[in-house]
Structures are given as C-alpha cells and as structure tokens.
XYZ file of C-alpha atoms in Angstrom:
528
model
C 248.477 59.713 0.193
C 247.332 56.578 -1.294
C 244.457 54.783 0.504
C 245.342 51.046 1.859
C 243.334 48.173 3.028
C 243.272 45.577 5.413
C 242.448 42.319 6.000
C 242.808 39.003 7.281
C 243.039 35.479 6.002
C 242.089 32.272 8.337
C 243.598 28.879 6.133
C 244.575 25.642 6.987
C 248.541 25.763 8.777
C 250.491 24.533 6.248
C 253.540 24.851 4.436
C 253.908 27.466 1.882
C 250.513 28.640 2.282
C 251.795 32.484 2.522
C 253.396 31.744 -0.750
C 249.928 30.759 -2.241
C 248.100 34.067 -1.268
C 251.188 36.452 -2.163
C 250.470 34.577 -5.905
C 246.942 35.671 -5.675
C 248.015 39.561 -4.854
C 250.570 39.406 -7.532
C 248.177 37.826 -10.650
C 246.212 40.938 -9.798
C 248.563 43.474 -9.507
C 247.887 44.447 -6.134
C 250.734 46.805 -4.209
C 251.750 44.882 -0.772
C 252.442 47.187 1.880
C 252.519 44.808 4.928
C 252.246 41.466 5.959
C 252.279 39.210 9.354
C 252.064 35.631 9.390
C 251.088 33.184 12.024
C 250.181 29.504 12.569
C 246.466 29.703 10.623
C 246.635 33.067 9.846
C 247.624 36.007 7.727
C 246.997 39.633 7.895
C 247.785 41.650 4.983
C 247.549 45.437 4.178
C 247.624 46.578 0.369
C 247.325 49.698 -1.589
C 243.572 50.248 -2.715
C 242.806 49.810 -6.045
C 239.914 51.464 -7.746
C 239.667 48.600 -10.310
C 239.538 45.788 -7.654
C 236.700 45.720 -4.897
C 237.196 43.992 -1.944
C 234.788 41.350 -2.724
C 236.019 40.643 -5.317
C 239.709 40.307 -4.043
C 237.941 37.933 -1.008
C 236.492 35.789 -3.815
C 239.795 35.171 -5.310
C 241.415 33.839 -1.900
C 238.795 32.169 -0.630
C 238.630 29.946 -4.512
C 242.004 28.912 -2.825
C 241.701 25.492 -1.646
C 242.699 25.735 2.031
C 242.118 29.462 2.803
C 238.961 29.097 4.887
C 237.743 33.231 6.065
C 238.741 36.667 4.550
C 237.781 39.553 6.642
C 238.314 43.425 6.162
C 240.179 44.793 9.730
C 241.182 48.122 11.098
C 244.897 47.039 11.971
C 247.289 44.752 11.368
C 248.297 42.976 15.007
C 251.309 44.832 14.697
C 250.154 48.102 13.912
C 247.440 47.230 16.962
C 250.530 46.619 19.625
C 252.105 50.127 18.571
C 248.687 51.910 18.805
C 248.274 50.126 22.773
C 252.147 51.063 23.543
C 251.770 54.560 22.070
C 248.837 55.130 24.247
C 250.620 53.895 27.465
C 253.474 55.756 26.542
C 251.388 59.534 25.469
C 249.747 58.528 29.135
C 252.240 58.150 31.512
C 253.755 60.887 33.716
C 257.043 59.637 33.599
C 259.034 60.312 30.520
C 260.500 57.248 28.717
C 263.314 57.586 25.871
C 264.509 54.756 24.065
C 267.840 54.288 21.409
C 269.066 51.609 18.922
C 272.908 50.472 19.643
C 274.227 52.804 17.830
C 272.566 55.731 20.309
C 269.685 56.671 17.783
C 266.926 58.034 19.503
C 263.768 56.128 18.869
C 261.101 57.166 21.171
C 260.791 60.170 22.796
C 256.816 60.299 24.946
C 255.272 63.353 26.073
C 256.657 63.279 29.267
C 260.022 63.044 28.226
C 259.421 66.484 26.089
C 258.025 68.000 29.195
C 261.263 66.639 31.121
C 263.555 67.789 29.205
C 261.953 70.570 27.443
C 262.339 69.674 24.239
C 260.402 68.543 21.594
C 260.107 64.723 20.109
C 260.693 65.767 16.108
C 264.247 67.815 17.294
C 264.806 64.241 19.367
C 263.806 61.284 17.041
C 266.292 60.277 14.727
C 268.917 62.678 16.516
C 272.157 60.860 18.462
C 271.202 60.858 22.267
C 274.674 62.335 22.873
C 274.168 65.529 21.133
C 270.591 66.003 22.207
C 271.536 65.446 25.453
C 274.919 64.519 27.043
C 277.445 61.910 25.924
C 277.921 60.906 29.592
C 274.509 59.449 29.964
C 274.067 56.211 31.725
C 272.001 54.735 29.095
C 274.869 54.427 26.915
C 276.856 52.789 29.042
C 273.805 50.033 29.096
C 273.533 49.486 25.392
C 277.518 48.476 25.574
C 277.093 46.487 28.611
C 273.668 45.404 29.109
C 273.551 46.190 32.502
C 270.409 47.948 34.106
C 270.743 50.958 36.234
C 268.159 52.252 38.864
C 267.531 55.810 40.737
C 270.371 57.936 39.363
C 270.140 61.445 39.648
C 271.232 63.363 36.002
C 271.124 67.154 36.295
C 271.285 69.120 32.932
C 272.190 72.778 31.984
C 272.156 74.133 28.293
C 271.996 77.734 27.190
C 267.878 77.367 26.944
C 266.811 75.450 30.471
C 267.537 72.944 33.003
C 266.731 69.931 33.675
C 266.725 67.734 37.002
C 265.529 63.796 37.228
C 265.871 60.544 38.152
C 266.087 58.131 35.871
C 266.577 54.197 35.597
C 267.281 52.159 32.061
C 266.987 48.767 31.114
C 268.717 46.999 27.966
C 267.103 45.605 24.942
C 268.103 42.780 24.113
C 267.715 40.578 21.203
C 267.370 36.392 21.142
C 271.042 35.799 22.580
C 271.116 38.457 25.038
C 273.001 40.794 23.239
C 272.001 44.342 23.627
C 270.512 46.050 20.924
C 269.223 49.161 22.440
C 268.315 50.937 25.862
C 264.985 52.176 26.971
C 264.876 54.591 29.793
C 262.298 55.684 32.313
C 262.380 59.826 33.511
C 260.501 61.078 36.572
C 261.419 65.391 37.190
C 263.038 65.606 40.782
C 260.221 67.961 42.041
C 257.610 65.440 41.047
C 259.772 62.554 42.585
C 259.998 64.876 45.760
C 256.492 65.379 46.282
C 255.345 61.818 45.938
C 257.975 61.103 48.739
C 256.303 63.779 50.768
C 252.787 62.293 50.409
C 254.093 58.754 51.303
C 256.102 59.834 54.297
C 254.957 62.697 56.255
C 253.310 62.661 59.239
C 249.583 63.616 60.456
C 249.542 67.333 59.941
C 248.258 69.401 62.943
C 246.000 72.583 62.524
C 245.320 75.110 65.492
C 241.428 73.525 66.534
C 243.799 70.846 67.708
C 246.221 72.998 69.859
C 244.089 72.590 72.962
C 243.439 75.066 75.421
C 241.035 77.764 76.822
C 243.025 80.289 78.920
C 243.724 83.519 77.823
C 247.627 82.524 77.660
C 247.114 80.199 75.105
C 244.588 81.774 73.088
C 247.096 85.001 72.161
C 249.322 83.024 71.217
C 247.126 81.138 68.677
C 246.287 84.465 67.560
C 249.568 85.226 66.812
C 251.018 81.892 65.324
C 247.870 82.362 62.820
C 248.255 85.977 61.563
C 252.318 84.314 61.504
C 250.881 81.412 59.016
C 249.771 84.200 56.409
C 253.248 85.292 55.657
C 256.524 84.135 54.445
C 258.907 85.614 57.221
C 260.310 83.168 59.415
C 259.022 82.567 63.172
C 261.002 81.869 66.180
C 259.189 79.749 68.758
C 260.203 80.021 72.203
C 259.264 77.650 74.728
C 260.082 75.232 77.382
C 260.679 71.723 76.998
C 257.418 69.936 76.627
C 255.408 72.676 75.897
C 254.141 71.961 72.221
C 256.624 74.106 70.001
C 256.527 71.348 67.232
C 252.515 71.522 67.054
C 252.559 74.701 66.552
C 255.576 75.086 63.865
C 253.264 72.143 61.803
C 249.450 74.019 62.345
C 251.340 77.256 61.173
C 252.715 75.266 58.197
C 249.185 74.025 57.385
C 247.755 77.408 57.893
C 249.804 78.952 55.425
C 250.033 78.607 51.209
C 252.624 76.376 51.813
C 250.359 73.965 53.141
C 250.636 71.799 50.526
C 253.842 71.741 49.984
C 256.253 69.785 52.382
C 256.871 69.971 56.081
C 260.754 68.868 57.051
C 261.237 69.059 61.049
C 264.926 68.885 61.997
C 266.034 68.063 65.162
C 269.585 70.550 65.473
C 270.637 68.717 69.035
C 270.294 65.056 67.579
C 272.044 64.895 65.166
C 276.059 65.145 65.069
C 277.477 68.801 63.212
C 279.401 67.206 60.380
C 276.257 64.727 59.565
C 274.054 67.715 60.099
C 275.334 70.090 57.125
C 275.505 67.342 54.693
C 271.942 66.104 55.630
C 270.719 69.879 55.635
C 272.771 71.056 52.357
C 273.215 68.096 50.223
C 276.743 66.946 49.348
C 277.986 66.530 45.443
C 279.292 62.601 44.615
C 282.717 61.696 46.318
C 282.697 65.016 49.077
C 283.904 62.604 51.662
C 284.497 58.930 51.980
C 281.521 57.292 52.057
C 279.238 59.991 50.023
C 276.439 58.044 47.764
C 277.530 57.954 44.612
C 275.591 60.786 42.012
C 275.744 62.727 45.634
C 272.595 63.792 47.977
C 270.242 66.484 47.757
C 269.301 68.207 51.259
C 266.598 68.856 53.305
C 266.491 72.348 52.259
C 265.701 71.368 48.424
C 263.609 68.181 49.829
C 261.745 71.092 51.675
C 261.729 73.511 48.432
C 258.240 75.324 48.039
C 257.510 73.900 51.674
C 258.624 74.558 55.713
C 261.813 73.517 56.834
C 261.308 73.216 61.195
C 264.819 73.630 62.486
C 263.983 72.405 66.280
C 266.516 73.592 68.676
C 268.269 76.054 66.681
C 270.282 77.153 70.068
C 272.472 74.290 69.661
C 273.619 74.593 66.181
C 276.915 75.231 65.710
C 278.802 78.514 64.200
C 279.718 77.445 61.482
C 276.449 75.598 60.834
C 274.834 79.050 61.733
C 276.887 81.234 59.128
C 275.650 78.695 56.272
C 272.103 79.329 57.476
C 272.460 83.000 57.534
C 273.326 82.817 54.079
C 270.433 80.467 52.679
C 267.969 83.359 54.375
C 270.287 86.548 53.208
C 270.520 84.859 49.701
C 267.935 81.998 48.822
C 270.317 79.960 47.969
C 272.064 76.856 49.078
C 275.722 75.294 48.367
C 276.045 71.487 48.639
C 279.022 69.737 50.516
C 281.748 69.540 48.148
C 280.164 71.715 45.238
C 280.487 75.076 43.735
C 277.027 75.636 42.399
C 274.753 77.451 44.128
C 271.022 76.260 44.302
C 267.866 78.337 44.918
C 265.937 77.373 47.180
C 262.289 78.883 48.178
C 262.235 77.559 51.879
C 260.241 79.292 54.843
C 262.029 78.715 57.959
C 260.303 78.227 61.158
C 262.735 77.623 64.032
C 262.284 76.716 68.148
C 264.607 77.068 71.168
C 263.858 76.619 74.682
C 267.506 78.034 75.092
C 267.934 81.831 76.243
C 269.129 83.351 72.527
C 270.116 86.718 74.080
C 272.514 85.174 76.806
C 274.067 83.336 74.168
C 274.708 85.876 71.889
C 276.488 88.108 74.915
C 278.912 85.073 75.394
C 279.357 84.795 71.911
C 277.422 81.452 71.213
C 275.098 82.687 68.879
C 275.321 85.117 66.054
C 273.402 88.346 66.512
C 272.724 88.702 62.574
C 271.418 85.376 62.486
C 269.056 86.140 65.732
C 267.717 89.291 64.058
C 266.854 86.769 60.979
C 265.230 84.594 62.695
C 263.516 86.447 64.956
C 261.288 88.446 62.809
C 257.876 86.772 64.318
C 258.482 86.247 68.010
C 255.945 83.598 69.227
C 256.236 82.627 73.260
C 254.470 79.532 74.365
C 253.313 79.696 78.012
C 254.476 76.635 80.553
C 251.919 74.434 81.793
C 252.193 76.098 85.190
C 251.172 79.431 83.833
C 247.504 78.120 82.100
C 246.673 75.813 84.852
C 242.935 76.247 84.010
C 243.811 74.211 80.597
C 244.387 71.193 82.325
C 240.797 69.769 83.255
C 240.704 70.071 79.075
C 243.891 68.839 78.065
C 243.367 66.168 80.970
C 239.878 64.546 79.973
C 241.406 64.735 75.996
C 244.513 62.794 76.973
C 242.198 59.769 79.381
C 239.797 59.815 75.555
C 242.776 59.776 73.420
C 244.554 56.888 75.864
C 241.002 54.675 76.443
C 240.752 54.040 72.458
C 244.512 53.638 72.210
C 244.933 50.961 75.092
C 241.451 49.640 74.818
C 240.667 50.727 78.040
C 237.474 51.911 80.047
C 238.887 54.599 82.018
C 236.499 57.668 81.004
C 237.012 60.265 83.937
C 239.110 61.117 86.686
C 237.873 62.048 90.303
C 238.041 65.376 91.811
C 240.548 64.530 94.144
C 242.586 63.576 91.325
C 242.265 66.488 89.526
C 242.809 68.674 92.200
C 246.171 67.206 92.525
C 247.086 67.857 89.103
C 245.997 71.382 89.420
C 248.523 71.916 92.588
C 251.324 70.210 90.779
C 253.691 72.720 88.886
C 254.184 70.866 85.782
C 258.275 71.104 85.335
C 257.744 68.619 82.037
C 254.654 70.834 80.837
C 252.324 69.273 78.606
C 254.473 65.993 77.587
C 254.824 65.353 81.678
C 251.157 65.545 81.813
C 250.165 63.153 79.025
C 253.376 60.874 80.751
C 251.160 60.895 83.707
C 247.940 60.430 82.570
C 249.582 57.234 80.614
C 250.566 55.765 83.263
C 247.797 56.411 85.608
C 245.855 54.978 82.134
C 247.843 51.453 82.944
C 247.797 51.666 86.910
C 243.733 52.161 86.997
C 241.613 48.925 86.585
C 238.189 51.448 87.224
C 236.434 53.875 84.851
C 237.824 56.484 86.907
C 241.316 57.837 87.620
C 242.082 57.929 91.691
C 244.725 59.981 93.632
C 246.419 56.656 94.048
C 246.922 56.008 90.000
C 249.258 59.354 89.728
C 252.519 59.173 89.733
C 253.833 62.901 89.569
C 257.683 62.807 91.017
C 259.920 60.302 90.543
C 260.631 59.237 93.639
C 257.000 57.908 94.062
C 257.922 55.108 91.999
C 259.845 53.777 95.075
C 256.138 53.337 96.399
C 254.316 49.690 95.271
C 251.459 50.944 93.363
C 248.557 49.325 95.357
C 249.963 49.419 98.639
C 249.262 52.844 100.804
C 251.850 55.205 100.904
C 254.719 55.467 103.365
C 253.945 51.824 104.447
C 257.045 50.798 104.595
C 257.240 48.329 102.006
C 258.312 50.611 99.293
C 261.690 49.412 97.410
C 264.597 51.552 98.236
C 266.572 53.329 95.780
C 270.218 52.755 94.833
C 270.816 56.190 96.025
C 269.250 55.626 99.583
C 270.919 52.283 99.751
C 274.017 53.456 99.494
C 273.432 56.425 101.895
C 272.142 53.961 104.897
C 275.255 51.568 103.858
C 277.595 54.936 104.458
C 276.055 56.094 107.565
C 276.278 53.154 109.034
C 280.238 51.996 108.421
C 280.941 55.453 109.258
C 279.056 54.872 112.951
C 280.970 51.016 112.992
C 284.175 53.113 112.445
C 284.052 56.302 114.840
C 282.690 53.519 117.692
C 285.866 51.988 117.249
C 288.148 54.722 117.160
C 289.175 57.396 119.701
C 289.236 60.374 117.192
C 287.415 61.417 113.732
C 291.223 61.111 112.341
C 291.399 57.637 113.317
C 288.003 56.421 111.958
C 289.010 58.231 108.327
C 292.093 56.287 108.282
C 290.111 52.950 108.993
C 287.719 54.475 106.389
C 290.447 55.395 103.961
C 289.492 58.669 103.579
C 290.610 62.237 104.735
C 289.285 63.796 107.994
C 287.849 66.666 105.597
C 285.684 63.701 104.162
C 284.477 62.252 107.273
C 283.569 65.082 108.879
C 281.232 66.561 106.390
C 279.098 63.047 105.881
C 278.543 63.183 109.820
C 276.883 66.846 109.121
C 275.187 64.855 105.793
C 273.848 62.337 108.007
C 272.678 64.341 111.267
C 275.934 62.297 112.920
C 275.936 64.151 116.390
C 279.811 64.575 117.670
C 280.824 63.259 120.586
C 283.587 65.010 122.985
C 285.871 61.781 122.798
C 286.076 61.739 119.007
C 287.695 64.736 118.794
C 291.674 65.655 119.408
C-alpha cells in the first residue's frame, strides 16, 4: 500500500491560488490523492515519493509568492470529521443505519450489527431491502422526506429475530430534496428496561414490612423462602392489610429483582381494556388500536414480576387466557396469531374467598390450583394488635417530616384507644387515622381527642367536647327527625293509622313500621 503524506498550506485568499499550488505538485510529479480548500487555506494529501523530501516539497510552495506556512498534519479536516463521527457512531448503544436514495446501505455501527445480528461487510454496499425488508419505513423517507419517530419493526429470518424501535430522519441536500435516510435502532428489551428504571416506584424489601408479633413474623418467613423460587404466590388478605408490600419485597428478594415489577389492578380497570393492556394487541385489532399495535404488560414485565392485584374479580374469559400464559409461557396479542414467550413470574392477591367462588362457578379450579402453589395469609390488624405501638410511632415519624410537623408521640390514653379499636380498615385505616390526628394536633403529642376512629365522630366539632350538643347533624339523622316528626303532625290529626298514611301518601304497611323505627308508642284511638 503506498505511503501518503499530509499537509497544509496557509496563503493569502485569493483567486486561483489552488490553481498555483496544484502547478507546483504537477512540475514535480507528485500523485494527488486529496484535496480541501478553504478561504486561506489548503490541505493536501499526496503519494510519498522517495525522491522528494518533504522539505524540500515545503521549499517549493513556500518560493510561491503568497503561500505564507506549510505544515506536515495527521488528517485532512475531512478525514478528521469521519474519524470523530466514526467514534460516536462505534460508541453508541443504539444502532444507526444509513442509505443513499437509491436504498444503498452506507453505514452500518456496531450496534446496528448487534441489533440485527448481522455483520457490517454482508450490510455495506448491499440494498436495505434485501438485507432487511422492503417494507421498511426508512424507505418511505428517502421518497418523501418525511421523519418518522418510535415505530416498532419486528423481524424473523431463517437465522434470528429481531425486535426494535426505530426513528429516521431524511438527508437532504441544498434544496431540500432527499438524498438519503439515516436511522436510529434501540432493541425492545433495552428500550423496556430504561422505561422500567425511569418509571417504577420505590421498591420495598421485608426490614420495611413492620411488625413484631409472632403473626407477622411467619409470614415473613414464608413470603422470603417464596422470593427464592419461580412458582407463583397467592396472597390472601383483607383489604388494607399490606398485600402489595409484600408482592414488591418478594419481587426484590428474588433474582428477578432487577428485572421489572408491573402491579395490575384486575378490579380497576374495565375487561375489554384489561386483555389488550395485559396481552398486547397487533395494529388495527379494534378501532382505535395505535398504529404498529401495543405490546403488553406481560412482555413489558418479561424477565420480571407481573402483580395481578385482585385476581378474584377477573373475568372467565380473562382467566382462561391466564391459565394458558402459566400452562404454556406464552402469550397471544389481541388480534394476532403469533404466539410470544414470555418468562413472567406471577404473584397474585385476593381478599375474595377463591374456594366459594369456584363452588358457584366464578372461578376456575385449574386456574386456582395454578396460582395457588405458595399460599401466603396476611393476618388483619385485629389479630397482631401488639404491632400497633410500632406501626403507630413509625406512621406519627413518617407523617412529622412529611407535613413538617412536631408531633413526636402519642399519650397513653391515646394508644390505649387504638389498642381497643378492632381495626375493620387494617393497616391503611390506621395510617388514615394517625393522618388525621397528624392535622387535628397542634402539640408534640397525640391526645384521645385528635382520633377520629368511626365515621360518625366526624359529626363531632373537633375541639369542642363530645356529645355537647353542638355537633352538625348528618343528612341521614336529618331526615329521620324530619320523618318522625310529620308522621306525629299526621297521626295527631287523624283518627286512625289508615287515615294519617293517606295524608302521608303512603300505605298503612309503611306507616306502621316507621312508628316501631322511631319508638312511636300507639295509642288506642289510632287504631280501627
């Protein structure tokens, strides 16, 4: 390979002063290979020849009246730029392709190989549409010019697969004109995960499940010999009583843990929105479908936990899909043929009774026997009463920093009524409470008169003592004390029950039981 050198010329900007040093080259019989030219400068690159030193050649130009500095340099600017752009692109984790107009691939990075699994010499110089697909959208934007963002291209050959996003952008030359298409790829998996580390909540481990009975602690012990495994875990549990935490600390005790965590609410969301969010649906399965379709929360989940809360409400024919995705590993999307593996651990939770269902036919038994291969039972409130001093004084810490308050302990009297309360709302009633106690308490420490523990004490101003008097009547009682009292107005003015239920315009029937309601005692002359 013959040798070259480089240099560059500083001169005076003028007119035909390229011309002048391409003379020089010639008279010597020197072999241009490249040359740039700009307003004072040029930079040329020549062949090497053994006969003609550099010096000497910089001698020659600079005897040239208006050339002013000759320098030997690594690179011509040019060759510089496609050293800094090959770098960038050899660097990047996304793969980036570009073509010429007539569909010629051109560049072809690392990332791009690793993409698409195949290599840049069987790429560069090939036709896009044979390498790849004809149907590509960066075709359609070296005809039109028109960019393209996000678009989800899956590809099957006979060797491998690939799945990615990928958005393009035209080249275009000094009147707008496309000339080529340069296109950026990012592998779905990769895409997926950076979604995950954007979006997902604060994970919870087990030293933050609190509690100190022996309730509790089993089923810790449970839930984290559960976490080692991939079979899937039914929670059972009230409302309230911290199924979620315990679906995400299993999750982060497990291999999956860094993988992602996708909780699913099965009650919340409507049956027909629910498979297509769950399964994925393929590009025009029903009016309204995102075009280039939707993957699902299953694949979003893939590698990870999928957390299908309340899985007593899903529907059957919700439930025979899921059977299927656990019998099989693999999902079908709304409106498609292909089936999709999926590596998915499933941790559901019900606070529904699974075996009365399944007797009136609510609930598939295979599905049950699926699910339920790692029972875990949380405890109410009202069974571990000796965890609430703890879970108390970690809720009024929690709160203080939250609210900015100085509330740092709650009085024995206080306390004591928590303890004697039954919790119906388990541990979500009690951190309701202790929020609101949190806003009615202007001390350091929380009084019997800050908690609020049935609703009907809201009826009660919160300063004033109770049963004063002054407490704001409900609706309900309202309308009770506005009954009793037309009924009395009515049966005073009548000679019979019958007659004061016409006046009332109502039956007798109706009358008659509202008296018993209302501790109405009958009088001999209201009755036939």
């Amino acid at each position: 390979m013959m040798e070259t050198l480089r240099f560059m010329v500083k001169t005076r900007d003028r007119v035909g002063m390229a011309l002048d040093i391409l003379k020089i080259l010639y008279r010597y019989g020197i072999n241009l290979k490249a040359m740039e030219v700009g307003p004072g400068y040029a930079w040329l690159k020549i062949e090497k020849n053994d006969s003609l030193s550099f010096d000497f050649l910089k001698k020659q130009l600079l005897l040239e009246e208006d050339v002013l500095e000759v320098d030997e340099i690594k690179l011509l600017p040019q060759e510089e730029r496609e050293k800094k752009i090959k770098a960038v692109l050899d660097a990047t984790s996304e793969g980036i392709i570009a073509i010429d107009k007539n569909g010629i691939i051109t560049t072809f990075n690392p990332a791009a190989e690793k993409i698409l699994k195949i290599r840049a010499q069987e790429a560069v110089g090939k036709q896009i549409s044979e390498i790849l697909s004809p149907n590509l959208p960066m075709l359609r934007t070296v005809k039109t010019g028109e960019s393209y963002d996000n678009v989800e291209i899956v590809l099957n050959s006979e060797k491998s697969k690939s799945h990615y996003i990928t958005s393009g952008r035209p080249i275009l030359d000094e009147d707008g004109n496309p000339v080529g298409a340069v296109a950026s790829l990012q592998d779905i998996e990769s895409v997926m995960n950076l979604v995950y580390s954007f979006t997902q909540p604060a994970m919870i481990t087990f030293d933050e499940i609190l509690g100190e009975s022996d309730k509790i602690r089993k089923v810790k012990e449970i839930a984290k010999i559960a976490a080692k495994g991939n079979s899937t875990v039914l929670i059972r549990g009230e409302s309230g009583t911290g199924k979620e935490l315990f679906a995400r600390s299993i999750h982060m005790a497990s291999p999956r843990r860094d993988r992602p965590f996708v909780a699913v609410n099965c009650a919340a969301i409507p049956d027909t929105l629910l498979e297509s969010e769950l399964f994925g649906y393929e590009e025009g399965a029903f009016t309204g479908a995102k075009k280039g379709g939707k993957q699902g929360l299953f694949k979003y989940a893939d590698k990870g936990t999928l957390f299908l809360d309340e899985i007593g409400e899903l529907s059957t024919h919700l439930q025979v899909k899921l059977l299927r995705v656990l019998q099989e590993g693999k999902i079908r999307r709304v409106g498609g043929n292909e089936e999709i593996p999926v590596d998915v651990r499933i941790i559901a939770a019900t606070n529904r009774n699974l075996e009365k269902l399944m007797r009136d036919g609510q609930f598939r038994e295979d599905l049950y026997y699926r699910l339920n291969v790692i029972p875990v039972f949380i405890p109410p409130l009202r069974e571990r009463k000796e965890d609430i001093p703890l879970l108390a004084m970690h809720l009024i810490k929690k709160l203080s920093q939250k609210m900015n308050k100085k509330v740092s302990n709650i009085s024995p009297d206080a306390m004591k009524k928590l303890m004697e309360y039954d919790w119906p709302g388990n541990v979500r009633e009690l951190s309701n409470v202790i929020e609101r106690a949190m806003n009615l308490c202007d001390d350091e420490v929380i009084g019997t008169e800050h908690l609020i523990l049935k609703e009907e004490e809201f009826n009660e101003s919160p300063g004033s003592p109770r049963g004063s008097g002054k407490a704001f009547k409900s609706l309900k009682e309202v309308v009770a004390e506005v009954e009793k009292k037309a009924i009395l107005e009515a049966l005073e003015n009548s000679r019979s029950v019958r007659e004061a239920a016409r006046l009332l315009g109502v039956t007798h029937a109706t009358v008659l039981n509202k008296m018993k309601n209302y501790g109405i005692k009958k009088e001999a002359r209201w009755f036939d």
